[in-house]
CSV table of C-alpha atoms in Angstrom, one decimal:
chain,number,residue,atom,x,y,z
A,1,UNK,CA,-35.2,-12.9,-36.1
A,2,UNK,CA,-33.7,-16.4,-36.9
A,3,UNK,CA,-35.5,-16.0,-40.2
A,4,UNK,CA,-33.3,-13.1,-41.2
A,5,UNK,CA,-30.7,-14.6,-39.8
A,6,UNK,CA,-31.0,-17.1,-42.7
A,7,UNK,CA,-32.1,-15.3,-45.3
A,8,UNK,CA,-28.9,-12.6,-44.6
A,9,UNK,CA,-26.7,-16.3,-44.5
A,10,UNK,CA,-28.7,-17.2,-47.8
A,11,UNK,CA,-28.2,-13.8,-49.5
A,12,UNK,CA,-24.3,-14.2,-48.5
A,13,UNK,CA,-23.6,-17.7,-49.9
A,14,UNK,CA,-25.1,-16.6,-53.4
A,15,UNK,CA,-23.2,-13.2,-53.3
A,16,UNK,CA,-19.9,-15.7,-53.0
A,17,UNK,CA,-21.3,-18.2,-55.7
A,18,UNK,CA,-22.2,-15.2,-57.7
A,19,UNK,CA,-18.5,-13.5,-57.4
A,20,UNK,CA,-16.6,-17.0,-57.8
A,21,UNK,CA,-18.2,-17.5,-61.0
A,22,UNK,CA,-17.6,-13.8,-62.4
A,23,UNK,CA,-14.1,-13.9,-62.7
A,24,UNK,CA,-14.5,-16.9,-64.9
A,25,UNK,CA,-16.4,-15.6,-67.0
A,26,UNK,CA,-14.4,-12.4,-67.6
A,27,UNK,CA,-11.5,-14.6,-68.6
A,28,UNK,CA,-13.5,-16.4,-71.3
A,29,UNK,CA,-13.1,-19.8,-69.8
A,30,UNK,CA,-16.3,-21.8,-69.1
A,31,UNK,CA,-16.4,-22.4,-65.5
A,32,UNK,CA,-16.0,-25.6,-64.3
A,33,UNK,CA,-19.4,-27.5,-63.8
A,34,UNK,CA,-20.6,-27.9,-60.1
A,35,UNK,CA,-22.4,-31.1,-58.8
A,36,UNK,CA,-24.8,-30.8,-56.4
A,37,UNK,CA,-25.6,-33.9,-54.6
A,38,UNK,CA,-28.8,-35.2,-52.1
A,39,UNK,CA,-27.0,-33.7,-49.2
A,40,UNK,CA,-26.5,-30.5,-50.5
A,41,UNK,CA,-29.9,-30.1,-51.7
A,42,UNK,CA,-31.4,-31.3,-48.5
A,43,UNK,CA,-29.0,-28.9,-46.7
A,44,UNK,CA,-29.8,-25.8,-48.5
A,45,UNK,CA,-34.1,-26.8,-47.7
A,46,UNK,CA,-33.2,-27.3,-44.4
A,47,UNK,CA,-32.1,-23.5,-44.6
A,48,UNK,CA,-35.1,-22.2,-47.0
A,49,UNK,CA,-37.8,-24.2,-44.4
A,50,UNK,CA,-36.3,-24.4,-41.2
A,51,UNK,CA,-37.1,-28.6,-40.8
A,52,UNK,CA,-39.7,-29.7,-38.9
A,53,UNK,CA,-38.3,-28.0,-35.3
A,54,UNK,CA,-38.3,-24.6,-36.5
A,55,UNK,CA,-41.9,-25.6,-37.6
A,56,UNK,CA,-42.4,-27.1,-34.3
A,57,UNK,CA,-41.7,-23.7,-32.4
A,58,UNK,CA,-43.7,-21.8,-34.8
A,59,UNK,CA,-46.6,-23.3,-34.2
A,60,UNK,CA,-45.8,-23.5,-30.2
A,61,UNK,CA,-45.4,-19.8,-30.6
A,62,UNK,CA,-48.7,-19.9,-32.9
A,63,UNK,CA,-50.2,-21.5,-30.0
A,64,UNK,CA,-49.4,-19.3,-27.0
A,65,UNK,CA,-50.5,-16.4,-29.3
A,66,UNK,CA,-53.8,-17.5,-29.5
A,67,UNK,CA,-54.0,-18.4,-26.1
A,68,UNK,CA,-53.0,-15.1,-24.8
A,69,UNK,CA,-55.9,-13.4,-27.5
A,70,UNK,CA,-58.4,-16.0,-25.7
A,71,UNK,CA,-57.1,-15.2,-22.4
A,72,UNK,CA,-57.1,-11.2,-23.2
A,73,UNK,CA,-60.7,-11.4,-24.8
A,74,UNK,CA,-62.0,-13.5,-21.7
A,75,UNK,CA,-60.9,-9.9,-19.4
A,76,UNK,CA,-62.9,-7.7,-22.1
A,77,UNK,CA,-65.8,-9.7,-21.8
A,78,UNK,CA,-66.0,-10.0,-18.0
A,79,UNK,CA,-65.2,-6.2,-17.8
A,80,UNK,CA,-68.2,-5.5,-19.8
A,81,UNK,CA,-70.9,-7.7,-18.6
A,82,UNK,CA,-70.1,-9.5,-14.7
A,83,UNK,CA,-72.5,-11.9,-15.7
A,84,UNK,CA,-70.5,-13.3,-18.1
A,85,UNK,CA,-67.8,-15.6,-16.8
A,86,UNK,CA,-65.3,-18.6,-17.4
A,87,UNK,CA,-66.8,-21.8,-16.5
A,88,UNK,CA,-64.9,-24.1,-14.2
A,89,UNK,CA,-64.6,-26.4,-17.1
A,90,UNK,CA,-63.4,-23.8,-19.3
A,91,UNK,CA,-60.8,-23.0,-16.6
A,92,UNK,CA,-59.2,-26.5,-16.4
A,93,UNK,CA,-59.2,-26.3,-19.8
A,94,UNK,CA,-57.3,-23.6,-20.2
A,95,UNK,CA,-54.7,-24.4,-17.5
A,96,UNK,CA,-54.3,-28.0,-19.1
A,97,UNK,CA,-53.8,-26.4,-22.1
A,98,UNK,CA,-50.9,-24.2,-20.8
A,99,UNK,CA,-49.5,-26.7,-19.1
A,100,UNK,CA,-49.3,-29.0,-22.6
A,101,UNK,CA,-47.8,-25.9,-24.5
A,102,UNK,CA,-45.0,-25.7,-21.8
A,103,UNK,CA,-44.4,-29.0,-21.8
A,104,UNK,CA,-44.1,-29.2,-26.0
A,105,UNK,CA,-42.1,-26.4,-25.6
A,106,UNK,CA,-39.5,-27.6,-23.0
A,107,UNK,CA,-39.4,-30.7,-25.1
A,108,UNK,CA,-38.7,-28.3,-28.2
A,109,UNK,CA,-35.5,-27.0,-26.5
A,110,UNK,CA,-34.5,-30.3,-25.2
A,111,UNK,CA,-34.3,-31.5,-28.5
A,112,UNK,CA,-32.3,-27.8,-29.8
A,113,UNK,CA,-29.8,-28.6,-26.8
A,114,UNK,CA,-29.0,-32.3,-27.7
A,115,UNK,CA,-29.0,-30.8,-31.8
A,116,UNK,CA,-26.5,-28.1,-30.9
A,117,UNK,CA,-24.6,-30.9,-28.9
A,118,UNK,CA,-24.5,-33.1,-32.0
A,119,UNK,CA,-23.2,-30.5,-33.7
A,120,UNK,CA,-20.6,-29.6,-31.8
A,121,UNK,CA,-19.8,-33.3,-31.6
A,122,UNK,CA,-19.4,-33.3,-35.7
A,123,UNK,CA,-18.1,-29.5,-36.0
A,124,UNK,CA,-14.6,-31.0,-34.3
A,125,UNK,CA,-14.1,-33.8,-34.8
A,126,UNK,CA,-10.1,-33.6,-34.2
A,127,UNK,CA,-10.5,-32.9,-30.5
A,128,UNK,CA,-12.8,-35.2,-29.0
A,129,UNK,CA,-11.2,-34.9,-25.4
A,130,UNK,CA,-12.5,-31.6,-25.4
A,131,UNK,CA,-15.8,-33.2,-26.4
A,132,UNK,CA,-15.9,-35.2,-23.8
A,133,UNK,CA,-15.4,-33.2,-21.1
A,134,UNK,CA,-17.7,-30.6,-22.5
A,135,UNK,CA,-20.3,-33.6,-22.2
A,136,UNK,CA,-18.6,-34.6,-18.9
A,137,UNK,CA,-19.4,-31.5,-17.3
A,138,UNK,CA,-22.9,-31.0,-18.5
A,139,UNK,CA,-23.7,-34.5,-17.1
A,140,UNK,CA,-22.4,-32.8,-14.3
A,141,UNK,CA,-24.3,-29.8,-14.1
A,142,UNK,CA,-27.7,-31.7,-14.7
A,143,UNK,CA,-27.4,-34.2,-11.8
A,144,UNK,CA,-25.6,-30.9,-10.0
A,145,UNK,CA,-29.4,-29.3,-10.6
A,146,UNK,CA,-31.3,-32.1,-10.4
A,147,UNK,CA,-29.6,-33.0,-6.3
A,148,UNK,CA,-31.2,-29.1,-5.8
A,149,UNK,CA,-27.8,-27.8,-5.6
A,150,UNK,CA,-26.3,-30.1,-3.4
A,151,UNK,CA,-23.2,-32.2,-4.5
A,152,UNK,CA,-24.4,-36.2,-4.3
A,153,UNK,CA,-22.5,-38.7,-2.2
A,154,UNK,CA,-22.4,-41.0,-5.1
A,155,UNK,CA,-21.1,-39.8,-8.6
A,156,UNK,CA,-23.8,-41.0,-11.5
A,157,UNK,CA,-20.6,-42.4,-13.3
A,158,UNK,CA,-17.8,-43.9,-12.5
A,159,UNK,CA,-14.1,-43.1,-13.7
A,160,UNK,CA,-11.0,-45.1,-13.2
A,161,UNK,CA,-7.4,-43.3,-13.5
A,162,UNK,CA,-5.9,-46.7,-14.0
């Protein structure tokens, strides 16, 4: 899904590159010559590729899949013969194994959170008391989780009106 996504964004910045340079050409003037610097480049991979956490969830998500096979092929082959079971060893296994993919994959979306943050951060840069109190209140709402839903005696932080 987020792969269409960017091949549909892709497929629409070329359509507008492709129809800003047409009516140049129609007119018989050369169009003026576009530089592309580091940025730009490194930009437009980022959107062909994905960077390295988009490859970091597809190979969580690889992961789980094959898990779930193993998992699934473990229930055909007990069904068919009861002597055949999961060792004990095998089972701690697996379980520490789930446990590490849930971990990599809450640290994944840590990481999306603080990038979409960042972004946010840089996407307005002309307002940035609204930034802060976007930030202000999430602070809020993880030591508002973290207290179990119970608002703490002592703020985290401490603000001066003066």
């Amino acid at each position: 899904l987020p792969i269409q996504s960017l091949q549909k964004d892709l497929a629409g910045a070329v359509q507008e590159a492709v129809d800003l340079a047409t009516p140049a050409e129609k007119e018989g003037k050369p169009a003026p010559e576009a530089t592309v610097d580091a940025k730009d480049l490194s930009s437009i991979e980022q959107l062909l590729v994905g960077g390295p956490l988009h490859e970091a969830k597809h190979e969580i998500l690889g992961l789980k899949e094959k898990a779930i096979e193993h998992s699934e092929d473990l229930v055909e082959i007990t069904a068919l013969d009861s002597a055949f079971s999961e060792t004990k060893v095998a089972q701690r296994l697996r379980n520490r194994l789930n446990t590490m993919i849930d971990s990599v994959d809450t640290l994944v979306s840590q990481i999306e959170e603080e990038k979409r943050m960042v972004e946010e951060t840089i996407i307005d840069p002309a307002m940035p008391d609204s930034v802060a109190a976007k930030r202000y209140a999430n602070e809020l709402g993880k030591v508002y989780s973290k207290s179990g839903g119970k608002v703490p005696r002592r703020a985290p932080f401490h603000f001066s009106l003066f």
